Tab-separated table of C-alpha atoms and ligand atoms in Angstrom:
chain	number	residue	atom	x	y	z
A	1	MET	CA	169.978	161.072	-48.924
A	2	LYS	CA	169.483	157.528	-50.305
A	3	PRO	CA	169.785	156.849	-53.859
A	4	PHE	CA	166.171	156.174	-54.567
A	5	ILE	CA	162.759	158.717	-55.084
A	6	SER	CA	159.773	158.975	-56.115
A	7	THR	CA	159.567	160.089	-59.546
A	8	ARG	CA	156.548	162.380	-58.494
A	9	ASN	CA	157.899	163.604	-54.938
A	10	ALA	CA	161.580	164.437	-55.069
A	11	ASN	CA	161.156	165.595	-51.478
A	12	ALA	CA	159.670	162.793	-49.823
A	13	LYS	CA	161.395	160.347	-48.357
A	14	SER	CA	164.486	158.486	-50.015
A	15	VAL	CA	165.200	154.890	-49.756
A	16	ASP	CA	167.882	152.566	-50.678
A	17	PHE	CA	167.780	149.620	-52.818
A	18	ALA	CA	166.721	147.271	-50.839
A	19	GLN	CA	163.628	148.950	-49.638
A	20	ALA	CA	162.973	149.733	-53.296
A	21	ILE	CA	162.930	146.667	-54.159
A	22	LEU	CA	160.802	145.030	-51.236
A	23	SER	CA	158.356	147.646	-51.228
A	24	PRO	CA	158.335	149.416	-54.323
A	25	ALA	CA	155.180	151.681	-53.762
A	26	ALA	CA	156.754	155.270	-53.738
A	27	ASP	CA	155.218	158.457	-52.500
A	28	SER	CA	152.323	159.946	-54.546
A	29	LYS	CA	152.043	156.690	-56.196
A	30	GLY	CA	155.176	157.412	-58.413
A	31	LEU	CA	157.852	154.822	-59.117
A	32	TYR	CA	161.037	154.811	-57.370
A	33	THR	CA	164.100	155.480	-59.036
A	34	LEU	CA	167.679	157.132	-58.808
A	35	ALA	CA	167.570	160.454	-57.874
A	36	SER	CA	170.162	161.283	-60.224
A	37	LEU	CA	172.105	159.411	-62.781
A	38	PRO	CA	176.314	159.067	-62.553
A	39	THR	CA	178.326	159.585	-65.450
A	40	ILE	CA	180.025	155.878	-66.336
A	41	ASP	CA	183.225	155.745	-68.428
A	42	PHE	CA	182.090	152.651	-69.654
A	43	SER	CA	185.406	152.084	-71.742
A	44	ALA	CA	187.288	151.559	-68.942
A	45	LEU	CA	185.111	148.446	-68.157
A	46	LEU	CA	185.457	146.751	-72.015
A	47	ASP	CA	186.965	143.845	-70.554
A	48	SER	CA	185.038	142.416	-67.584
A	49	SER	CA	182.928	139.565	-67.485
A	50	TYR	CA	179.192	139.824	-67.741
A	51	SER	CA	179.280	139.741	-63.742
A	52	ASP	CA	182.298	142.324	-62.869
A	53	LEU	CA	180.541	144.871	-65.613
A	54	CYS	CA	177.191	144.322	-63.603
A	55	LYS	CA	178.757	144.698	-60.309
A	56	ALA	CA	181.028	147.611	-61.404
A	57	ILE	CA	177.983	149.246	-62.798
A	58	PHE	CA	176.163	148.690	-59.675
A	59	THR	CA	178.629	150.330	-57.820
A	60	HIS	CA	178.266	153.531	-59.488
A	61	LEU	CA	174.453	153.507	-59.141
A	62	ARG	CA	174.873	153.183	-55.294
A	63	VAL	CA	172.810	149.861	-55.407
A	64	GLU	CA	174.244	148.643	-51.950
A	65	VAL	CA	173.818	144.885	-51.680
A	66	ASP	CA	176.237	142.681	-49.854
A	67	SER	CA	178.618	141.379	-52.610
A	68	SER	CA	178.341	137.949	-51.849
A	69	VAL	CA	174.618	138.109	-52.105
A	70	LEU	CA	174.887	139.995	-55.426
A	71	ASP	CA	177.362	137.014	-56.964
A	72	THR	CA	174.659	134.470	-56.269
A	73	ALA	CA	172.061	136.614	-57.954
A	74	LEU	CA	174.888	136.522	-60.990
A	75	ASN	CA	175.602	133.274	-60.654
A	76	CYS	CA	171.936	132.248	-62.363
A	77	TYR	CA	173.292	133.105	-65.771
A	78	THR	CA	175.478	129.719	-65.294
A	79	SER	CA	171.856	128.329	-66.287
A	80	PHE	CA	171.853	130.162	-69.632
A	81	ASP	CA	172.915	128.495	-72.966
A	82	ASP	CA	176.573	130.326	-72.605
A	83	PRO	CA	177.057	131.237	-69.085
A	84	ASN	CA	180.181	133.659	-70.058
A	85	ASN	CA	178.195	135.509	-72.643
A	86	PRO	CA	174.574	135.239	-71.499
A	87	ALA	CA	173.238	137.686	-74.698
A	88	PRO	CA	175.023	136.650	-77.678
A	89	ILE	CA	174.805	138.664	-80.755
A	90	THR	CA	173.674	137.430	-83.991
A	91	GLN	CA	174.324	139.892	-87.306
A	92	LEU	CA	172.184	140.395	-90.094
A	93	GLU	CA	173.224	143.205	-92.396
A	94	ASN	CA	173.503	146.314	-90.056
A	95	ALA	CA	170.981	144.731	-87.836
A	96	TYR	CA	172.830	143.445	-84.843
A	97	PHE	CA	170.445	141.199	-82.665
A	98	LEU	CA	171.204	141.047	-79.195
A	99	GLU	CA	169.461	137.795	-77.979
A	100	LEU	CA	168.107	138.108	-74.607
A	101	PHE	CA	166.314	134.644	-74.556
A	102	HIS	CA	169.300	132.377	-73.899
A	103	GLY	CA	167.768	131.890	-70.350
A	104	PRO	CA	165.440	128.834	-69.092
A	105	THR	CA	162.116	130.361	-69.916
A	106	ARG	CA	163.017	132.076	-73.705
A	107	ALA	CA	162.132	135.039	-72.815
A	108	PHE	CA	164.196	138.625	-71.823
A	109	LYS	CA	162.336	138.426	-68.847
A	110	ASP	CA	164.809	135.684	-67.603
A	111	MET	CA	167.851	138.278	-68.342
A	112	ALA	CA	166.221	140.504	-64.861
A	113	LEU	CA	164.453	138.058	-63.416
A	114	CYS	CA	166.404	135.357	-62.621
A	115	PRO	CA	169.357	137.394	-60.545
A	116	PHE	CA	166.209	139.609	-59.593
A	117	GLY	CA	164.690	136.119	-57.928
A	118	SER	CA	167.832	135.750	-56.104
A	119	LEU	CA	168.654	139.097	-54.907
A	120	PHE	CA	165.175	139.429	-53.481
A	121	SER	CA	165.069	136.034	-51.616
A	122	SER	CA	168.023	136.956	-49.773
A	123	LEU	CA	167.169	140.883	-48.900
A	124	ALA	CA	163.526	138.975	-46.971
A	125	LYS	CA	165.977	136.942	-45.812
A	126	VAL	CA	168.417	139.290	-44.128
A	127	GLN	CA	164.745	141.191	-43.118
A	128	ASP	CA	163.504	137.744	-41.680
A	129	THR	CA	160.132	138.187	-43.559
A	130	HIS	CA	158.058	136.197	-45.329
A	131	TYR	CA	156.851	137.612	-48.709
A	132	LEU	CA	153.923	136.300	-51.283
A	133	ILE	CA	154.849	137.626	-54.255
A	134	LEU	CA	151.864	138.104	-56.561
A	135	THR	CA	152.085	138.842	-60.382
A	136	ALA	CA	149.529	138.983	-63.710
A	137	THR	CA	151.244	137.819	-67.263
A	138	SER	CA	150.310	138.056	-70.584
A	139	GLY	CA	152.608	134.943	-71.026
A	140	ASP	CA	156.274	135.732	-70.554
A	141	THR	CA	156.581	136.967	-67.071
A	142	GLY	CA	154.823	134.557	-65.558
A	143	PRO	CA	157.317	131.366	-66.047
A	144	ALA	CA	160.072	133.700	-65.741
A	145	THR	CA	158.804	134.808	-62.508
A	146	LEU	CA	158.185	131.333	-61.247
A	147	THR	CA	161.475	129.773	-62.843
A	148	ALA	CA	163.687	132.679	-60.755
A	149	LEU	CA	161.748	132.254	-57.757
A	150	ALA	CA	161.859	128.244	-57.612
A	151	SER	CA	162.323	126.715	-54.123
A	152	LYS	CA	164.409	129.957	-52.576
A	153	PRO	CA	163.621	130.971	-49.105
A	154	ASN	CA	161.077	133.114	-47.738
A	155	VAL	CA	159.285	133.644	-50.718
A	156	LYS	CA	156.044	132.186	-51.932
A	157	VAL	CA	154.582	133.235	-55.393
A	158	VAL	CA	151.167	132.970	-57.150
A	159	CYS	CA	150.780	133.533	-60.695
A	160	LEU	CA	148.137	134.440	-62.673
A	161	TYR	CA	147.360	134.089	-66.043
A	162	PRO	CA	144.288	134.502	-68.370
A	163	ASP	CA	143.380	130.833	-69.388
A	164	GLY	CA	143.538	130.364	-73.242
A	165	GLY	CA	145.182	134.436	-73.346
A	166	THR	CA	148.739	132.628	-73.604
A	167	SER	CA	150.597	130.720	-76.028
A	168	GLN	CA	150.425	126.562	-75.493
A	169	VAL	CA	153.816	127.198	-74.409
A	170	GLN	CA	153.587	129.642	-72.015
A	171	ALA	CA	150.714	128.360	-70.407
A	172	LEU	CA	152.682	124.766	-70.003
A	173	GLN	CA	155.865	126.758	-68.715
A	174	MET	CA	153.386	127.766	-65.955
A	175	GLN	CA	150.907	124.620	-65.698
A	176	THR	CA	154.187	123.202	-65.143
A	177	ALA	CA	156.101	124.867	-62.628
A	178	ALA	CA	157.233	122.331	-59.874
A	179	ALA	CA	158.178	123.679	-56.468
A	180	PRO	CA	156.615	124.127	-53.265
A	181	ASN	CA	156.415	127.564	-53.066
A	182	LEU	CA	154.660	128.121	-56.455
A	183	LYS	CA	151.197	128.123	-57.393
A	184	THR	CA	149.527	129.312	-61.076
A	185	LEU	CA	146.176	129.649	-61.882
A	186	GLY	CA	144.620	130.156	-64.621
A	187	ILE	CA	141.590	133.073	-64.982
A	188	VAL	CA	138.809	133.644	-66.741
A	189	GLY	CA	139.034	136.604	-68.675
A	190	ASP	CA	141.869	138.364	-70.727
A	191	PHE	CA	145.369	139.905	-69.578
A	192	ASP	CA	143.240	143.012	-68.246
A	193	THR	CA	140.955	140.619	-66.173
A	194	ALA	CA	144.010	139.204	-64.517
A	195	GLN	CA	145.433	142.571	-64.581
A	196	SER	CA	142.611	144.230	-62.513
A	197	LEU	CA	142.668	141.643	-60.107
A	198	LEU	CA	145.996	141.793	-59.301
A	199	LYS	CA	145.683	145.488	-58.423
A	200	SER	CA	142.811	145.334	-56.306
A	201	LEU	CA	144.396	142.171	-54.379
A	202	LEU	CA	147.543	144.269	-53.795
A	203	ASN	CA	145.411	147.426	-52.818
A	204	SER	CA	143.015	145.271	-50.425
A	205	PRO	CA	143.657	146.526	-46.982
A	206	GLU	CA	141.399	143.426	-45.943
A	207	PHE	CA	143.613	141.159	-48.349
A	208	THR	CA	146.790	142.676	-46.756
A	209	SER	CA	145.943	141.828	-43.380
A	210	LYS	CA	144.955	137.996	-43.955
A	211	ILE	CA	148.011	137.171	-45.815
A	212	ALA	CA	149.579	139.061	-42.435
A	213	GLN	CA	147.654	137.121	-39.806
A	214	LYS	CA	149.345	133.806	-42.047
A	215	GLY	CA	152.836	135.631	-41.510
A	216	TYR	CA	152.997	136.966	-45.065
A	217	LYS	CA	153.980	140.505	-46.587
A	218	LEU	CA	152.698	141.284	-49.937
A	219	SER	CA	154.990	142.278	-52.793
A	220	ALA	CA	154.778	142.102	-56.693
A	221	ALA	CA	157.751	141.151	-58.846
A	222	ASN	CA	156.137	143.464	-61.783
A	223	SER	CA	157.925	145.636	-64.669
A	224	VAL	CA	158.310	148.599	-62.581
A	225	ASN	CA	160.141	147.090	-59.855
A	226	PHE	CA	163.477	148.752	-60.122
A	227	GLY	CA	165.415	145.792	-59.316
A	228	ARG	CA	164.359	144.013	-62.658
A	229	ILE	CA	164.981	147.444	-64.443
A	230	ALA	CA	168.813	147.684	-63.088
A	231	PHE	CA	169.700	144.475	-64.333
A	232	GLN	CA	168.211	145.492	-67.974
A	233	ILE	CA	170.878	148.271	-68.242
A	234	ILE	CA	173.865	145.721	-67.932
A	235	TYR	CA	173.294	144.078	-71.265
A	236	TYR	CA	172.639	147.306	-73.658
A	237	VAL	CA	176.576	147.984	-72.431
A	238	TRP	CA	177.436	144.404	-72.861
A	239	GLY	CA	176.043	144.638	-76.221
A	240	TYR	CA	178.018	147.881	-77.459
A	241	MET	CA	181.159	145.948	-75.970
A	242	GLU	CA	180.855	142.934	-77.641
A	243	LEU	CA	180.475	144.960	-80.864
A	244	VAL	CA	183.748	146.918	-80.004
A	245	ARG	CA	185.442	143.648	-79.196
A	246	LYS	CA	184.590	142.494	-82.417
A	247	GLY	CA	185.687	145.391	-84.337
A	248	ALA	CA	182.096	146.127	-85.736
A	249	ILE	CA	182.287	149.171	-84.306
A	250	LYS	CA	184.931	151.642	-82.860
A	251	TRP	CA	184.176	152.874	-79.290
A	252	GLY	CA	182.640	155.862	-79.214
A	253	GLU	CA	180.330	155.531	-82.652
A	254	LYS	CA	176.518	156.018	-81.740
A	255	LEU	CA	174.839	152.368	-81.969
A	256	ALA	CA	171.158	152.719	-82.774
A	257	VAL	CA	169.021	150.589	-80.541
A	258	SER	CA	165.817	148.880	-81.781
A	259	VAL	CA	163.262	147.629	-78.748
A	260	PRO	CA	160.212	145.840	-79.145
A	261	SER	CA	158.244	147.658	-76.270
A	262	GLY	CA	154.972	146.945	-73.802
A	263	ASN	CA	155.568	148.544	-70.449
A	264	PHE	CA	158.777	149.888	-71.185
A	265	GLY	CA	161.229	148.555	-68.811
A	266	ASN	CA	163.651	147.475	-71.429
A	267	ALA	CA	163.641	150.440	-73.257
A	268	LEU	CA	164.522	152.199	-70.241
A	269	GLY	CA	167.262	149.741	-69.306
A	270	ALA	CA	168.589	151.813	-73.015
A	271	PHE	CA	167.698	154.995	-71.759
A	272	LEU	CA	169.386	154.788	-68.596
A	273	ALA	CA	172.418	153.242	-70.187
A	274	LYS	CA	172.679	156.167	-72.536
A	275	SER	CA	172.230	158.481	-69.839
A	276	MET	CA	174.927	157.239	-67.953
A	277	GLY	CA	177.060	157.422	-70.946
A	278	LEU	CA	177.088	154.681	-73.192
A	279	PRO	CA	177.406	156.088	-76.626
A	280	LEU	CA	174.009	155.074	-77.762
A	281	GLY	CA	172.170	157.185	-80.576
A	282	GLN	CA	168.531	156.663	-81.194
A	283	ILE	CA	166.612	154.548	-79.371
A	284	ILE	CA	163.720	152.932	-81.626
A	285	ILE	CA	160.627	152.062	-79.987
A	286	ALA	CA	158.753	149.434	-82.150
A	287	SER	CA	154.880	148.773	-81.341
A	288	ASN	CA	152.538	146.734	-82.591
A	289	GLN	CA	149.006	147.980	-83.594
A	290	ASN	CA	148.561	149.034	-79.946
A	291	ASN	CA	150.593	151.871	-80.799
A	292	ILE	CA	150.311	154.254	-78.456
A	293	LEU	CA	153.919	154.432	-77.695
A	294	THR	CA	154.572	155.561	-81.366
A	295	GLU	CA	151.809	158.415	-81.109
A	296	LEU	CA	153.457	159.561	-77.766
A	297	ILE	CA	156.698	159.772	-79.324
A	298	THR	CA	155.830	161.609	-82.633
A	299	SER	CA	153.264	163.465	-81.146
A	300	GLY	CA	153.728	164.465	-78.096
A	301	VAL	CA	150.120	162.920	-77.052
A	302	TYR	CA	149.270	160.182	-74.278
A	303	ASP	CA	145.773	159.398	-75.384
A	304	ILE	CA	143.606	156.148	-74.346
A	305	THR	CA	140.012	157.906	-74.357
A	306	ASP	CA	139.369	156.473	-77.730
A	307	ARG	CA	141.512	153.195	-77.346
A	308	SER	CA	140.807	149.727	-76.628
A	309	LEU	CA	143.544	146.592	-76.347
A	310	HIS	CA	143.681	144.959	-80.181
A	311	LYS	CA	145.069	141.256	-79.793
A	312	SER	CA	147.710	140.680	-81.840
A	313	ILE	CA	150.597	137.856	-82.549
A	314	SER	CA	152.917	140.003	-80.009
A	315	PRO	CA	150.838	139.605	-77.199
A	316	ALA	CA	154.017	141.082	-74.830
A	317	MET	CA	153.111	144.393	-76.589
A	318	ASP	CA	149.461	144.298	-76.249
A	319	ILE	CA	149.503	147.664	-73.665
A	320	LEU	CA	147.358	150.938	-73.262
A	321	LYS	CA	149.194	152.199	-70.004
A	322	SER	CA	153.030	151.484	-70.112
A	323	SER	CA	154.278	152.245	-66.695
A	324	ASN	CA	157.999	152.561	-67.069
A	325	VAL	CA	157.640	155.654	-69.401
A	326	GLU	CA	156.859	157.571	-66.186
A	327	ARG	CA	160.569	157.362	-65.287
A	328	VAL	CA	161.658	158.940	-68.691
A	329	LEU	CA	159.235	161.603	-67.761
A	330	PHE	CA	160.607	162.407	-64.025
A	331	TYR	CA	164.513	162.621	-66.285
A	332	LEU	CA	163.454	164.423	-68.661
A	333	TYR	CA	161.167	167.420	-67.179
A	334	GLY	CA	161.314	166.182	-63.048
A	335	ASP	CA	158.996	165.464	-60.212
A	336	LYS	CA	156.158	168.144	-60.145
A	337	ARG	CA	155.817	167.703	-64.434
A	338	THR	CA	155.667	163.759	-64.252
A	339	LYS	CA	153.011	164.117	-61.106
A	340	GLU	CA	151.064	166.577	-63.665
A	341	LEU	CA	151.194	164.435	-66.410
A	342	LEU	CA	150.443	160.897	-64.650
A	343	GLU	CA	147.497	162.443	-62.613
A	344	SER	CA	145.995	164.041	-65.663
A	345	LEU	CA	146.240	160.758	-67.210
A	346	GLU	CA	144.392	158.850	-64.486
A	347	SER	CA	141.564	161.317	-63.935
A	348	THR	CA	141.612	161.961	-67.594
A	349	SER	CA	142.799	159.205	-69.637
A	350	ARG	CA	145.222	161.822	-71.675
A	351	TYR	CA	148.118	163.973	-71.258
A	352	ALA	CA	149.597	166.152	-73.688
A	353	LEU	CA	153.527	167.331	-73.829
A	354	SER	CA	154.501	171.040	-75.256
A	355	GLN	CA	156.557	171.288	-77.583
A	356	SER	CA	159.573	171.651	-76.626
A	357	GLU	CA	159.047	168.816	-74.096
A	358	LEU	CA	158.201	166.714	-77.340
A	359	ALA	CA	161.620	168.217	-78.503
A	360	LYS	CA	163.157	166.449	-75.707
A	361	LEU	CA	162.254	163.306	-75.683
A	362	GLN	CA	162.649	163.302	-79.926
A	363	GLU	CA	166.122	163.649	-78.736
A	364	HIS	CA	166.483	160.498	-77.435
A	365	PHE	CA	163.736	158.388	-78.838
A	366	CYS	CA	162.094	157.661	-82.196
A	367	ALA	CA	159.209	154.994	-83.018
A	368	TRP	CA	157.551	152.937	-85.714
A	369	TRP	CA	155.125	150.598	-85.156
A	370	GLY	CA	153.553	147.636	-87.321
A	371	ASP	CA	150.608	145.190	-87.247
A	372	ASP	CA	150.348	141.533	-87.737
A	373	THR	CA	150.705	141.403	-91.658
A	374	LYS	CA	154.316	143.430	-91.360
A	375	ALA	CA	155.585	141.268	-88.117
A	376	ARG	CA	154.954	138.216	-90.545
A	377	GLU	CA	156.801	140.080	-93.524
A	378	MET	CA	159.582	140.656	-91.526
A	379	ILE	CA	159.710	137.228	-90.299
A	380	ARG	CA	159.783	135.407	-93.579
A	381	ALA	CA	162.415	138.341	-94.802
A	382	ALA	CA	164.484	137.738	-92.261
A	383	PHE	CA	164.128	133.313	-92.549
A	384	GLY	CA	164.880	133.704	-96.112
A	385	LYS	CA	168.456	135.150	-94.763
A	386	GLY	CA	168.674	132.200	-92.370
A	387	TYR	CA	167.492	133.939	-89.250
A	388	VAL	CA	164.107	133.015	-87.092
A	389	LEU	CA	162.435	135.847	-85.806
A	390	ASP	CA	159.322	135.719	-82.746
A	391	PRO	CA	156.760	138.026	-83.792
A	392	HIS	CA	158.074	140.701	-81.038
A	393	THR	CA	162.115	140.641	-82.432
A	394	ALA	CA	160.232	140.750	-85.927
A	395	LEU	CA	158.479	144.268	-85.620
A	396	ALA	CA	161.498	145.502	-83.531
A	397	TYR	CA	163.676	144.727	-86.734
A	398	GLY	CA	160.788	146.018	-88.981
A	399	ALA	CA	161.442	149.435	-87.127
A	400	HIS	CA	165.258	149.096	-87.964
A	401	CYS	CA	164.300	148.758	-91.799
A	402	ALA	CA	161.969	151.293	-91.873
A	403	ILE	CA	163.826	154.067	-90.294
A	404	ASN	CA	167.167	153.768	-91.051
A	405	PRO	CA	168.507	150.394	-92.267
A	406	SER	CA	172.340	151.485	-93.244
A	407	GLN	CA	172.108	152.668	-89.422
A	408	LYS	CA	174.109	149.938	-87.524
A	409	THR	CA	171.986	148.911	-84.695
A	410	LEU	CA	171.289	146.774	-81.439
A	411	VAL	CA	168.154	145.410	-82.289
A	412	CYS	CA	166.926	143.512	-78.914
A	413	ALA	CA	165.655	139.909	-79.524
A	414	THR	CA	163.066	139.085	-77.074
A	415	ALA	CA	162.096	135.965	-77.061
A	416	GLU	CA	162.966	132.808	-78.962
A	417	TRP	CA	160.674	131.749	-81.354
A	418	SER	CA	159.903	128.567	-80.014
A	419	LYS	CA	157.555	130.622	-77.535
A	420	PHE	CA	155.372	131.502	-80.177
A	421	ALA	CA	155.708	128.370	-82.722
A	422	PRO	CA	152.612	128.802	-84.669
A	423	SER	CA	152.371	132.576	-85.795
A	424	VAL	CA	156.084	131.649	-87.426
A	425	VAL	CA	155.190	128.603	-88.739
A	426	GLU	CA	152.367	130.766	-90.195
A	427	ALA	CA	153.975	133.777	-91.170
A	428	ILE	CA	157.167	131.242	-93.142
A	429	PHE	CA	154.863	128.188	-94.648
A	430	ASP	CA	151.339	129.856	-94.355
A	431	LYS	CA	150.302	126.961	-92.476
A	432	ARG	CA	147.631	126.506	-88.879
A	433	VAL	CA	148.849	124.001	-86.475
A	434	ASP	CA	149.075	123.839	-82.764
A	435	ASP	CA	152.235	124.809	-80.833
A	436	LYS	CA	154.083	121.325	-80.903
A	437	GLN	CA	153.155	120.900	-84.583
A	438	ALA	CA	154.813	124.301	-85.352
A	439	ILE	CA	157.879	123.477	-83.280
A	440	GLN	CA	158.532	120.039	-84.950
A	441	ILE	CA	158.457	121.840	-88.429
A	442	MET	CA	160.982	124.438	-87.641
A	443	LEU	CA	162.895	121.742	-85.951
A	444	ASP	CA	162.657	119.909	-89.103
A	445	SER	CA	163.452	123.230	-91.383
A	446	GLY	CA	166.862	123.644	-89.416
A	447	SER	CA	166.064	125.268	-86.826
A	448	THR	CA	167.091	124.993	-82.618
A	449	ILE	CA	165.622	125.359	-79.533
A	450	GLY	CA	165.969	125.303	-75.835
A	451	ALA	CA	166.129	122.269	-74.124
A	452	ASP	CA	163.211	123.217	-71.592
A	453	ILE	CA	161.133	123.728	-74.049
A	454	GLU	CA	161.389	120.616	-75.347
A	455	GLU	CA	160.945	118.999	-72.698
A	456	LEU	CA	157.709	120.935	-71.635
A	457	PHE	CA	155.409	118.479	-73.607
A	458	ARG	CA	156.313	115.675	-71.511
A	459	LYS	CA	156.379	117.530	-68.072
A	460	PRO	CA	153.673	116.613	-65.840
A	461	LYS	CA	150.810	119.227	-65.227
A	462	ILE	CA	150.729	120.573	-61.779
A	463	HIS	CA	148.255	123.770	-61.609
A	464	THR	CA	145.291	122.957	-64.094
A	465	GLN	CA	142.592	125.131	-61.748
A	466	VAL	CA	141.079	127.548	-63.864
A	467	LEU	CA	139.029	129.968	-61.730
A	468	SER	CA	136.562	133.104	-62.027
A	469	SER	CA	138.027	136.155	-60.699
A	470	GLN	CA	135.981	136.167	-57.580
A	471	ALA	CA	137.513	132.910	-56.497
A	472	VAL	CA	140.551	133.551	-56.230
A	473	GLU	CA	141.013	135.166	-52.831
A	474	GLU	CA	140.335	132.329	-51.367
A	475	ALA	CA	142.039	129.998	-53.297
A	476	ILE	CA	145.508	131.881	-52.308
A	477	LEU	CA	144.813	132.194	-48.536
A	478	GLN	CA	143.297	128.423	-49.152
A	479	TRP	CA	146.984	127.220	-50.491
A	480	LEU	CA	148.859	129.246	-47.869
B	501	PLP	C1	157.873	141.123	-72.110
B	501	PLP	C2	158.209	141.277	-73.419
B	501	PLP	C3	158.434	142.643	-74.365
B	501	PLP	C4	158.150	143.846	-74.231
B	501	PLP	O1	159.205	144.154	-72.552
B	501	PLP	P1	158.710	145.773	-72.157
B	501	PLP	O2	159.889	145.545	-71.090
B	501	PLP	O3	157.343	145.635	-71.200
B	501	PLP	O4	158.666	146.873	-72.856
B	501	PLP	C5	158.388	142.599	-75.669
B	501	PLP	N1	158.998	141.156	-76.292
B	501	PLP	C6	158.930	140.199	-75.347
B	501	PLP	C7	158.764	138.679	-76.111
B	501	PLP	C8	158.764	140.004	-74.224
B	501	PLP	O5	158.858	139.045	-73.217
């Protein structure tokens, strides 16, 4: 049997890693995931470099990729601030911030999308197939996907973003993307409009066949792709080992993790690492006012019937359907129950776990949410201690402080403050300014910033088209 199966039907055809990446739609509308999780003696890997750690873990996962292909993919971390330590840690009392934002677009998406982009392109080349990757973004996925696939062979990327629905820095990152295989389109509407459009294009047989006539296969590099999840396991192991190497914890000591969560890809990485033997304690799921995950983890009910999306200052967590939760359901309750729960969500907008199922979930996860006011309060609190948080990380810090501040906790820092500078400045200085001014205010107050962000404001805007949903299909076909 091959290592990957559908979360909704374990008996359907199993596939290898390459297929799970390139054609991610699994049987019964499920997601591809590892059929079983190995137990790994992580302590034996304590002295590995980041790349060697990744390669060793992938071998255990039976992720069979040519070692030269994986080497090339992992080589992408040389574009990070410190190539030997792509995810450094900053300590604030018992909070150990695992900084996942030292890549080119200053958000944690780079940690996985950088190597994934290279891997995807290599696999497509081996297959001698050309792919059109469509992506819809609320802000961070778009820039990271464009950067990861810029000038890569056998792939073209179309990135759809809601016009006016992202931060100015995020919009500039997409509009200035300069490579012949990249196209960015603004959509009239919000993120839901962009996402619905993406789904309808991906599921349209007519569009697929028109694309095929031009020699392309359609794919999505979205956060349910296991190729991205695989790389999101590694930095938890790395973070744990860094703390052991620094003497902050002893091997075997339980370390809590706090994750600002949206589509649950990042938190899933922690869950998988823990399930394979990394000594993690509770995985704390932090949310904003869109607190569907808090409700699930505290009450066992996932119910979106009376919910609508609230706009927040942490937009990457503005979510109703958190897709990667499905993989956790699979590992805890099996494929049949997963299918039942997700089908209930699809038909009635709701599912409810039994008491014993909820208890199982709570063995691994606990949850907390805070609104924008709380996020600002945490940004101010951390600034007072000499550290600048973005609004997403601020809520993960808030969760750690609210749940158990005396517990050593690895807090995922998912974006550099510069991506959300106006919110950060408002929190700290009570001033409302635009991105450029906000960045300047923070720089004047002694904060530092990735070089790519500073350059953004000087780069030419290449992609300025803003279209209604109806016009997008034609625009893509024309561009191809
Ligand atoms: C994407 C993102 C998140 C949410 O991560 P998920 O894997 O979707 O849960 C949190 N913070 C930032 C800054 C992000 O870009």
